[in-house]
Amino acid sequence: MQFKIIGSRTITVAKLRSILEVEDKYQTFKSFNQWVIQPSIKELNEKSNLTITVQTIKTGRSIKSLQFNFKEN
C-alpha cells in the first residue's frame, strides 16, 4: 500500500529473497517465481483493491531485479 502513490517498486531478486527469508530455498528463479511470487500476486489481486503486475529486469541472461507495478481498481 505504501507504493500505491508511486505506482511501482523495483527490487533485486536477492533482496526479495532476503526479506522473505528464503535464501536457501527455491534455488532457481523459475521455482521462486512459480511457488512464491506468482501465488502472492494472484492472492493480492483477488483480495485487495490493487492490480499488481511484475516485470523482470535482466542483466544478460539472468534475472537480477523485479519491477512491481501497482494500479488501483
mmCIF file of N, CA, C and O in Angstrom:
data_model
loop_
_atom_site.group_PDB
_atom_site.id
_atom_site.type_symbol
_atom_site.label_atom_id
_atom_site.label_comp_id
_atom_site.label_asym_id
_atom_site.label_seq_id
_atom_site.Cartn_x
_atom_site.Cartn_y
_atom_site.Cartn_z
ATOM 1 N N MET A 1 0.827 -1.200 0.000
ATOM 2 C CA MET A 1 0.000 0.000 0.000
ATOM 3 C C MET A 1 0.866 1.258 0.000
ATOM 4 O O MET A 1 0.438 2.264 -0.520
ATOM 5 N N GLN A 2 2.067 1.193 0.540
ATOM 6 C CA GLN A 2 2.895 2.392 0.589
ATOM 7 C C GLN A 2 3.376 2.811 -0.790
ATOM 8 O O GLN A 2 3.742 3.953 -0.990
ATOM 9 N N PHE A 3 3.347 1.908 -1.772
ATOM 10 C CA PHE A 3 3.796 2.232 -3.126
ATOM 11 C C PHE A 3 2.624 2.546 -4.053
ATOM 12 O O PHE A 3 2.812 2.711 -5.245
ATOM 13 N N LYS A 4 1.412 2.622 -3.510
ATOM 14 C CA LYS A 4 0.229 2.917 -4.312
ATOM 15 C C LYS A 4 0.348 4.287 -4.971
ATOM 16 O O LYS A 4 0.024 4.443 -6.148
ATOM 17 N N ILE A 5 0.872 5.256 -4.276
ATOM 18 C CA ILE A 5 1.011 6.612 -4.809
ATOM 19 C C ILE A 5 2.104 6.656 -5.870
ATOM 20 O O ILE A 5 1.920 7.257 -6.927
ATOM 21 N N ILE A 6 3.221 5.992 -5.609
ATOM 22 C CA ILE A 6 4.345 5.990 -6.550
ATOM 23 C C ILE A 6 3.986 5.192 -7.798
ATOM 24 O O ILE A 6 4.318 5.591 -8.906
ATOM 25 N N GLY A 7 3.344 4.056 -7.633
ATOM 26 C CA GLY A 7 2.912 3.251 -8.756
ATOM 27 C C GLY A 7 3.818 2.093 -9.103
ATOM 28 O O GLY A 7 3.412 1.196 -9.826
ATOM 29 N N SER A 8 5.057 2.082 -8.611
ATOM 30 C CA SER A 8 5.942 0.954 -8.909
ATOM 31 C C SER A 8 7.029 0.836 -7.857
ATOM 32 O O SER A 8 7.301 1.774 -7.117
ATOM 33 N N ARG A 9 7.650 -0.339 -7.851
ATOM 34 C CA ARG A 9 8.753 -0.603 -6.931
ATOM 35 C C ARG A 9 9.690 -1.581 -7.609
ATOM 36 O O ARG A 9 9.253 -2.621 -8.105
ATOM 37 N N THR A 10 10.956 -1.261 -7.662
ATOM 38 C CA THR A 10 11.964 -2.146 -8.217
ATOM 39 C C THR A 10 12.813 -2.684 -7.072
ATOM 40 O O THR A 10 13.256 -1.923 -6.215
ATOM 41 N N ILE A 11 13.005 -4.003 -7.074
ATOM 42 C CA ILE A 11 13.762 -4.653 -6.020
ATOM 43 C C ILE A 11 14.571 -5.791 -6.636
ATOM 44 O O ILE A 11 14.104 -6.455 -7.554
ATOM 45 N N THR A 12 15.768 -5.994 -6.132
ATOM 46 C CA THR A 12 16.592 -7.089 -6.654
ATOM 47 C C THR A 12 16.035 -8.417 -6.148
ATOM 48 O O THR A 12 15.401 -8.476 -5.085
ATOM 49 N N VAL A 13 16.273 -9.461 -6.905
ATOM 50 C CA VAL A 13 15.808 -10.786 -6.522
ATOM 51 C C VAL A 13 16.476 -11.221 -5.219
ATOM 52 O O VAL A 13 15.821 -11.776 -4.338
ATOM 53 N N ALA A 14 17.752 -10.921 -5.067
ATOM 54 C CA ALA A 14 18.470 -11.281 -3.841
ATOM 55 C C ALA A 14 17.869 -10.585 -2.622
ATOM 56 O O ALA A 14 17.712 -11.197 -1.560
ATOM 57 N N LYS A 15 17.531 -9.315 -2.755
ATOM 58 C CA LYS A 15 16.936 -8.557 -1.647
ATOM 59 C C LYS A 15 15.556 -9.114 -1.294
ATOM 60 O O LYS A 15 15.223 -9.259 -0.118
ATOM 61 N N LEU A 16 14.753 -9.448 -2.316
ATOM 62 C CA LEU A 16 13.427 -10.014 -2.074
ATOM 63 C C LEU A 16 13.528 -11.362 -1.372
ATOM 64 O O LEU A 16 12.784 -11.625 -0.429
ATOM 65 N N ARG A 17 14.474 -12.197 -1.790
ATOM 66 C CA ARG A 17 14.682 -13.484 -1.117
ATOM 67 C C ARG A 17 15.093 -13.285 0.338
ATOM 68 O O ARG A 17 14.675 -14.014 1.221
ATOM 69 N N SER A 18 15.919 -12.274 0.588
ATOM 70 C CA SER A 18 16.356 -11.981 1.942
ATOM 71 C C SER A 18 15.187 -11.505 2.810
ATOM 72 O O SER A 18 15.048 -11.937 3.955
ATOM 73 N N ILE A 19 14.356 -10.629 2.270
ATOM 74 C CA ILE A 19 13.195 -10.121 3.013
ATOM 75 C C ILE A 19 12.244 -11.260 3.364
ATOM 76 O O ILE A 19 11.719 -11.324 4.480
ATOM 77 N N LEU A 20 12.039 -12.170 2.410
ATOM 78 C CA LEU A 20 11.118 -13.287 2.623
ATOM 79 C C LEU A 20 11.763 -14.464 3.355
ATOM 80 O O LEU A 20 11.092 -15.458 3.642
ATOM 81 N N GLU A 21 13.060 -14.350 3.634
ATOM 82 C CA GLU A 21 13.824 -15.369 4.355
ATOM 83 C C GLU A 21 13.777 -16.733 3.668
ATOM 84 O O GLU A 21 13.560 -17.763 4.296
ATOM 85 N N VAL A 22 13.996 -16.726 2.344
ATOM 86 C CA VAL A 22 14.035 -17.970 1.573
ATOM 87 C C VAL A 22 15.317 -18.047 0.746
ATOM 88 O O VAL A 22 15.322 -18.567 -0.365
ATOM 89 N N GLU A 23 16.431 -17.551 1.298
ATOM 90 C CA GLU A 23 17.697 -17.545 0.568
ATOM 91 C C GLU A 23 18.144 -18.952 0.196
ATOM 92 O O GLU A 23 18.685 -19.167 -0.875
ATOM 93 N N ASP A 24 17.927 -19.917 1.094
ATOM 94 C CA ASP A 24 18.409 -21.271 0.858
ATOM 95 C C ASP A 24 17.360 -22.175 0.206
ATOM 96 O O ASP A 24 17.630 -23.331 -0.075
ATOM 97 N N LYS A 25 16.177 -21.664 -0.052
ATOM 98 C CA LYS A 25 15.124 -22.422 -0.735
ATOM 99 C C LYS A 25 14.938 -21.827 -2.128
ATOM 100 O O LYS A 25 15.364 -20.715 -2.407
ATOM 101 N N TYR A 26 14.278 -22.566 -3.009
ATOM 102 C CA TYR A 26 13.956 -22.089 -4.355
ATOM 103 C C TYR A 26 15.197 -21.539 -5.052
ATOM 104 O O TYR A 26 15.307 -20.361 -5.343
ATOM 105 N N GLN A 27 16.157 -22.400 -5.310
ATOM 106 C CA GLN A 27 17.449 -22.001 -5.863
ATOM 107 C C GLN A 27 17.341 -21.349 -7.235
ATOM 108 O O GLN A 27 18.082 -20.428 -7.534
ATOM 109 N N THR A 28 16.418 -21.823 -8.075
ATOM 110 C CA THR A 28 16.276 -21.218 -9.400
ATOM 111 C C THR A 28 15.177 -20.161 -9.364
ATOM 112 O O THR A 28 14.237 -20.246 -8.567
ATOM 113 N N PHE A 29 15.310 -19.185 -10.253
ATOM 114 C CA PHE A 29 14.285 -18.145 -10.309
ATOM 115 C C PHE A 29 12.953 -18.729 -10.753
ATOM 116 O O PHE A 29 11.901 -18.289 -10.288
ATOM 117 N N LYS A 30 13.000 -19.727 -11.614
ATOM 118 C CA LYS A 30 11.770 -20.349 -12.103
ATOM 119 C C LYS A 30 10.941 -20.901 -10.944
ATOM 120 O O LYS A 30 9.736 -20.655 -10.858
ATOM 121 N N SER A 31 11.578 -21.618 -10.035
ATOM 122 C CA SER A 31 10.840 -22.176 -8.893
ATOM 123 C C SER A 31 10.424 -21.087 -7.916
ATOM 124 O O SER A 31 9.328 -21.139 -7.357
ATOM 125 N N PHE A 32 11.268 -20.092 -7.709
ATOM 126 C CA PHE A 32 10.928 -18.965 -6.833
ATOM 127 C C PHE A 32 9.709 -18.227 -7.380
ATOM 128 O O PHE A 32 8.777 -17.899 -6.645
ATOM 129 N N ASN A 33 9.690 -18.007 -8.677
ATOM 130 C CA ASN A 33 8.568 -17.327 -9.321
ATOM 131 C C ASN A 33 7.305 -18.180 -9.242
ATOM 132 O O ASN A 33 6.230 -17.676 -8.908
ATOM 133 N N GLN A 34 7.424 -19.472 -9.518
ATOM 134 C CA GLN A 34 6.284 -20.372 -9.558
ATOM 135 C C GLN A 34 5.651 -20.575 -8.189
ATOM 136 O O GLN A 34 4.429 -20.610 -8.076
ATOM 137 N N TRP A 35 6.448 -20.707 -7.159
ATOM 138 C CA TRP A 35 5.922 -21.069 -5.843
ATOM 139 C C TRP A 35 5.768 -19.906 -4.868
ATOM 140 O O TRP A 35 5.083 -20.040 -3.856
ATOM 141 N N VAL A 36 6.401 -18.765 -5.146
ATOM 142 C CA VAL A 36 6.323 -17.646 -4.200
ATOM 143 C C VAL A 36 5.708 -16.404 -4.839
ATOM 144 O O VAL A 36 4.694 -15.892 -4.361
ATOM 145 N N ILE A 37 6.301 -15.924 -5.918
ATOM 146 C CA ILE A 37 5.892 -14.636 -6.484
ATOM 147 C C ILE A 37 4.504 -14.689 -7.111
ATOM 148 O O ILE A 37 3.628 -13.894 -6.756
ATOM 149 N N GLN A 38 4.282 -15.606 -8.047
ATOM 150 C CA GLN A 38 3.005 -15.654 -8.756
ATOM 151 C C GLN A 38 1.815 -15.956 -7.844
ATOM 152 O O GLN A 38 0.783 -15.279 -7.962
ATOM 153 N N PRO A 39 1.904 -16.921 -6.915
ATOM 154 C CA PRO A 39 0.766 -17.116 -5.999
ATOM 155 C C PRO A 39 0.485 -15.888 -5.129
ATOM 156 O O PRO A 39 -0.674 -15.570 -4.856
ATOM 157 N N SER A 40 1.538 -15.182 -4.729
ATOM 158 C CA SER A 40 1.348 -13.984 -3.910
ATOM 159 C C SER A 40 0.641 -12.883 -4.697
ATOM 160 O O SER A 40 -0.276 -12.237 -4.189
ATOM 161 N N ILE A 41 1.066 -12.686 -5.928
ATOM 162 C CA ILE A 41 0.441 -11.661 -6.769
ATOM 163 C C ILE A 41 -1.015 -12.012 -7.042
ATOM 164 O O ILE A 41 -1.897 -11.152 -6.978
ATOM 165 N N LYS A 42 -1.275 -13.281 -7.321
ATOM 166 C CA LYS A 42 -2.644 -13.718 -7.582
ATOM 167 C C LYS A 42 -3.546 -13.456 -6.374
ATOM 168 O O LYS A 42 -4.646 -12.931 -6.508
ATOM 169 N N GLU A 43 -3.059 -13.800 -5.194
ATOM 170 C CA GLU A 43 -3.853 -13.598 -3.981
ATOM 171 C C GLU A 43 -4.076 -12.112 -3.696
ATOM 172 O O GLU A 43 -5.179 -11.707 -3.338
ATOM 173 N N LEU A 44 -3.044 -11.301 -3.870
ATOM 174 C CA LEU A 44 -3.197 -9.867 -3.645
ATOM 175 C C LEU A 44 -4.175 -9.241 -4.638
ATOM 176 O O LEU A 44 -4.968 -8.371 -4.279
ATOM 177 N N ASN A 45 -4.134 -9.673 -5.885
ATOM 178 C CA ASN A 45 -5.064 -9.146 -6.887
ATOM 179 C C ASN A 45 -6.504 -9.534 -6.580
ATOM 180 O O ASN A 45 -7.423 -8.751 -6.819
ATOM 181 N N GLU A 46 -6.707 -10.727 -6.029
ATOM 182 C CA GLU A 46 -8.051 -11.184 -5.696
ATOM 183 C C GLU A 46 -8.611 -10.513 -4.448
ATOM 184 O O GLU A 46 -9.794 -10.192 -4.394
ATOM 185 N N LYS A 47 -7.765 -10.273 -3.455
ATOM 186 C CA LYS A 47 -8.255 -9.838 -2.145
ATOM 187 C C LYS A 47 -8.048 -8.365 -1.832
ATOM 188 O O LYS A 47 -8.427 -7.923 -0.762
ATOM 189 N N SER A 48 -7.437 -7.614 -2.738
ATOM 190 C CA SER A 48 -7.240 -6.190 -2.465
ATOM 191 C C SER A 48 -7.824 -5.365 -3.599
ATOM 192 O O SER A 48 -8.246 -5.901 -4.622
ATOM 193 N N ASN A 49 -7.830 -4.072 -3.414
ATOM 194 C CA ASN A 49 -8.343 -3.186 -4.452
ATOM 195 C C ASN A 49 -7.232 -2.715 -5.390
ATOM 196 O O ASN A 49 -7.400 -1.752 -6.113
ATOM 197 N N LEU A 50 -6.106 -3.401 -5.387
ATOM 198 C CA LEU A 50 -4.986 -3.072 -6.266
ATOM 199 C C LEU A 50 -4.801 -4.153 -7.315
ATOM 200 O O LEU A 50 -5.072 -5.324 -7.070
ATOM 201 N N THR A 51 -4.334 -3.741 -8.485
ATOM 202 C CA THR A 51 -3.907 -4.678 -9.512
ATOM 203 C C THR A 51 -2.391 -4.608 -9.556
ATOM 204 O O THR A 51 -1.827 -3.536 -9.779
ATOM 205 N N ILE A 52 -1.747 -5.731 -9.323
ATOM 206 C CA ILE A 52 -0.288 -5.780 -9.254
ATOM 207 C C ILE A 52 0.225 -6.609 -10.426
ATOM 208 O O ILE A 52 -0.261 -7.712 -10.674
ATOM 209 N N THR A 53 1.199 -6.059 -11.121
ATOM 210 C CA THR A 53 1.882 -6.786 -12.184
ATOM 211 C C THR A 53 3.370 -6.763 -11.899
ATOM 212 O O THR A 53 3.853 -5.896 -11.165
ATOM 213 N N VAL A 54 4.091 -7.704 -12.483
ATOM 214 C CA VAL A 54 5.531 -7.777 -12.262
ATOM 215 C C VAL A 54 6.228 -7.913 -13.603
ATOM 216 O O VAL A 54 5.747 -8.598 -14.500
ATOM 217 N N GLN A 55 7.349 -7.210 -13.732
ATOM 218 C CA GLN A 55 8.201 -7.305 -14.910
ATOM 219 C C GLN A 55 9.600 -7.679 -14.438
ATOM 220 O O GLN A 55 10.059 -7.200 -13.402
ATOM 221 N N THR A 56 10.263 -8.513 -15.223
ATOM 222 C CA THR A 56 11.623 -8.911 -14.879
ATOM 223 C C THR A 56 12.620 -7.977 -15.555
ATOM 224 O O THR A 56 12.388 -7.518 -16.672
ATOM 225 N N ILE A 57 13.703 -7.690 -14.861
ATOM 226 C CA ILE A 57 14.794 -6.875 -15.396
ATOM 227 C C ILE A 57 16.020 -7.778 -15.447
ATOM 228 O O ILE A 57 16.464 -8.295 -14.421
ATOM 229 N N LYS A 58 16.530 -7.962 -16.663
ATOM 230 C CA LYS A 58 17.629 -8.896 -16.875
ATOM 231 C C LYS A 58 18.952 -8.180 -17.048
ATOM 232 O O LYS A 58 19.013 -7.061 -17.537
ATOM 233 N N THR A 59 19.998 -8.866 -16.639
ATOM 234 C CA THR A 59 21.367 -8.485 -16.954
ATOM 235 C C THR A 59 21.947 -9.678 -17.701
ATOM 236 O O THR A 59 22.210 -10.715 -17.102
ATOM 237 N N GLY A 60 22.088 -9.541 -18.999
ATOM 238 C CA GLY A 60 22.477 -10.690 -19.808
ATOM 239 C C GLY A 60 21.328 -11.669 -19.856
ATOM 240 O O GLY A 60 20.209 -11.316 -20.199
ATOM 241 N N ARG A 61 21.598 -12.903 -19.473
ATOM 242 C CA ARG A 61 20.549 -13.924 -19.458
ATOM 243 C C ARG A 61 19.882 -14.080 -18.101
ATOM 244 O O ARG A 61 18.815 -14.671 -17.987
ATOM 245 N N SER A 62 20.516 -13.598 -17.065
ATOM 246 C CA SER A 62 19.982 -13.812 -15.724
ATOM 247 C C SER A 62 19.084 -12.662 -15.286
ATOM 248 O O SER A 62 19.298 -11.512 -15.629
ATOM 249 N N ILE A 63 18.093 -13.011 -14.497
ATOM 250 C CA ILE A 63 17.147 -12.033 -13.966
ATOM 251 C C ILE A 63 17.723 -11.464 -12.684
ATOM 252 O O ILE A 63 17.993 -12.194 -11.731
ATOM 253 N N LYS A 64 17.939 -10.160 -12.647
ATOM 254 C CA LYS A 64 18.549 -9.506 -11.492
ATOM 255 C C LYS A 64 17.537 -8.775 -10.615
ATOM 256 O O LYS A 64 17.681 -8.721 -9.406
ATOM 257 N N SER A 65 16.497 -8.189 -11.237
ATOM 258 C CA SER A 65 15.549 -7.380 -10.484
ATOM 259 C C SER A 65 14.128 -7.636 -10.951
ATOM 260 O O SER A 65 13.903 -8.164 -12.037
ATOM 261 N N LEU A 66 13.205 -7.237 -10.108
ATOM 262 C CA LEU A 66 11.787 -7.302 -10.428
ATOM 263 C C LEU A 66 11.193 -5.917 -10.247
ATOM 264 O O LEU A 66 11.504 -5.232 -9.273
ATOM 265 N N GLN A 67 10.342 -5.528 -11.170
ATOM 266 C CA GLN A 67 9.638 -4.256 -11.036
ATOM 267 C C GLN A 67 8.161 -4.566 -10.840
ATOM 268 O O GLN A 67 7.518 -5.138 -11.713
ATOM 269 N N PHE A 68 7.648 -4.215 -9.671
ATOM 270 C CA PHE A 68 6.250 -4.409 -9.353
ATOM 271 C C PHE A 68 5.507 -3.118 -9.673
ATOM 272 O O PHE A 68 5.914 -2.035 -9.251
ATOM 273 N N ASN A 69 4.423 -3.227 -10.428
ATOM 274 C CA ASN A 69 3.590 -2.083 -10.789
ATOM 275 C C ASN A 69 2.258 -2.202 -10.082
ATOM 276 O O ASN A 69 1.640 -3.274 -10.094
ATOM 277 N N PHE A 70 1.807 -1.103 -9.492
ATOM 278 C CA PHE A 70 0.580 -1.086 -8.714
ATOM 279 C C PHE A 70 -0.407 -0.125 -9.361
ATOM 280 O O PHE A 70 -0.054 1.000 -9.702
ATOM 281 N N LYS A 71 -1.637 -0.590 -9.506
ATOM 282 C CA LYS A 71 -2.692 0.245 -10.061
ATOM 283 C C LYS A 71 -3.959 -0.010 -9.260
ATOM 284 O O LYS A 71 -4.312 -1.164 -8.991
ATOM 285 N N GLU A 72 -4.627 1.045 -8.886
ATOM 286 C CA GLU A 72 -5.836 0.911 -8.092
ATOM 287 C C GLU A 72 -7.020 0.573 -8.986
ATOM 288 O O GLU A 72 -7.179 1.131 -10.065
ATOM 289 N N ASN A 73 -7.866 -0.365 -8.522
ATOM 290 C CA ASN A 73 -9.064 -0.747 -9.279
ATOM 291 C C ASN A 73 -10.123 0.315 -9.149
ATOM 292 O O ASN A 73 -10.326 0.938 -8.199
#
